[in-house]
Amino acid sequence: MIDTTAEAIADTTALEVDAVVEAAAAAAPAWAATGAAGRARVLDGIADRLDARAAGLIALAQRETRLSAPRLTAEMRRTTFQLRLFAETVRDGRYLDVRIDTADAEWPMGAPRPDLRRMKVPLGPVVNFAASNFPFAFSVAGGDTAAALAAGCPVIVKASPGHPALSRAVGAIIAEALDEYRSPRGAFGLIFGLDAGVRALTHPAVAAAAFTGSGKGGRALFDIANARPVPIPFYGEMGSVNPVFVTATAARNRAAEITAGLLGALSASAGQLCTKPGLIAIPVGSPLLDELARSAPEPTGDMLNGAIEAGFIGAVEQFRDHPRVRILSGGAAGRTLLLTTTAQDVLADPEALIHEMFGPAALIVTYRDTTELLELARTVGGQLTVSVFGEEADATATVLVAEGVASAGRVLWNSWPTGLSVTYAQQHGGPYPATTAPTATSVGTASLERFLRPVVFQSMPQDLLPPELRDDNPLSVPRSVNGARAQ
């Protein structure tokens, strides 16, 4: 049974943090050597246990986060699916990117080529700073933990203060699964408190870190990771404005459709999604502006906790205090809010008018012509997503898509960025300040690549090679040999 009694959980002490990290470091070789089949069994085992105890975990999450049972049920399904998808990815072996070049005395570059065998290996212990807005999918057993464990790295989760009891309950489930399959217990650790997270991040045994949260917090941790005597990769996902650019043709032809889609995207999870659209550019005088002004503000439900609610209110007040911003619709507590200004004003003061409101609000920006629209698109900076609403024959849309590629990790056509799919081709990342690592994703099977590094074995005897690189390929890992795909 899951204990749903609310309680305070003490911060992890410095000595306790050191013990957790040292246990992870000691477990790293054994966890990496567990192999694909063993790690996949653990991931499946965690998913099975979460499913079996879903009712109690969801009840506990409701008490701590104010999220609804249907939302949490869907998130639990996503979380266990994600764990099993990583298990499949590990069994498949393609993530190792095995490449073999056999020795060639006549290699055309003008010198003999030695025998070269390349694959990816685990980085080592990873610190995962859990998010508050997804208590399952981006938390203790969420995507960063699943990816790191799949890659063969021990994980130390710094629990979110937004759901500490749930974090402890899920952490116990992960430990159970590791015990059942006789895995090293140090492969997973759980710590509480900001100071504990910083201490773990600075411990010399930690090899990488992942973070989902605010820009301020993410940048502070990123700087700490880079200031270490030996800097480590820090994969910070820090939010986004997720601009939406609507061409004149789309605004004229699909005003009602776009309005309904926007209001739905803003109200989902009370706007507490890193992919929530926060800036929507539409043409001056279009029927879309009238449609948005007439829209009935959607109910949004409660925000996750008091701290997030206070942050949202503060962000909204910054916009409302700006002399060039006015309310278009909404404004009552628990309802979506649409603010409006002009592209000219945004371009004159981008620092004040292009930033995230983490909640159910968005800024509607009216532009006068294509030149102004494109200038706005070039000004928004690094984003997780850019959405373009237009028609295929529209030359403006073509340029907007190109601008989206330059500034975001995911570019959408006539669709909204919320509802992030966990899949093989997903990219959840983008240029700074959306993330600290624009070449990486924190969602999808490619996310485990963050916790691997390539190693080449040159002229190595067969019995000293990892099984994946031997001529007989005993694990049947997909690989390339002399540039051609081979089994």
XYZ file of C-alpha atoms in Angstrom, residues 58 69-79:
12
model
C -2.059 8.979 -8.333
C -6.910 12.297 -11.541
C -7.489 12.096 -15.340
C -4.392 14.205 -16.035
C -2.256 12.141 -13.636
C -3.624 8.875 -15.029
C -2.602 9.917 -18.536
C 0.809 10.991 -17.266
C 1.332 7.656 -15.522
C 0.514 5.872 -18.798
C 3.058 8.045 -20.581
C 5.693 7.338 -17.926
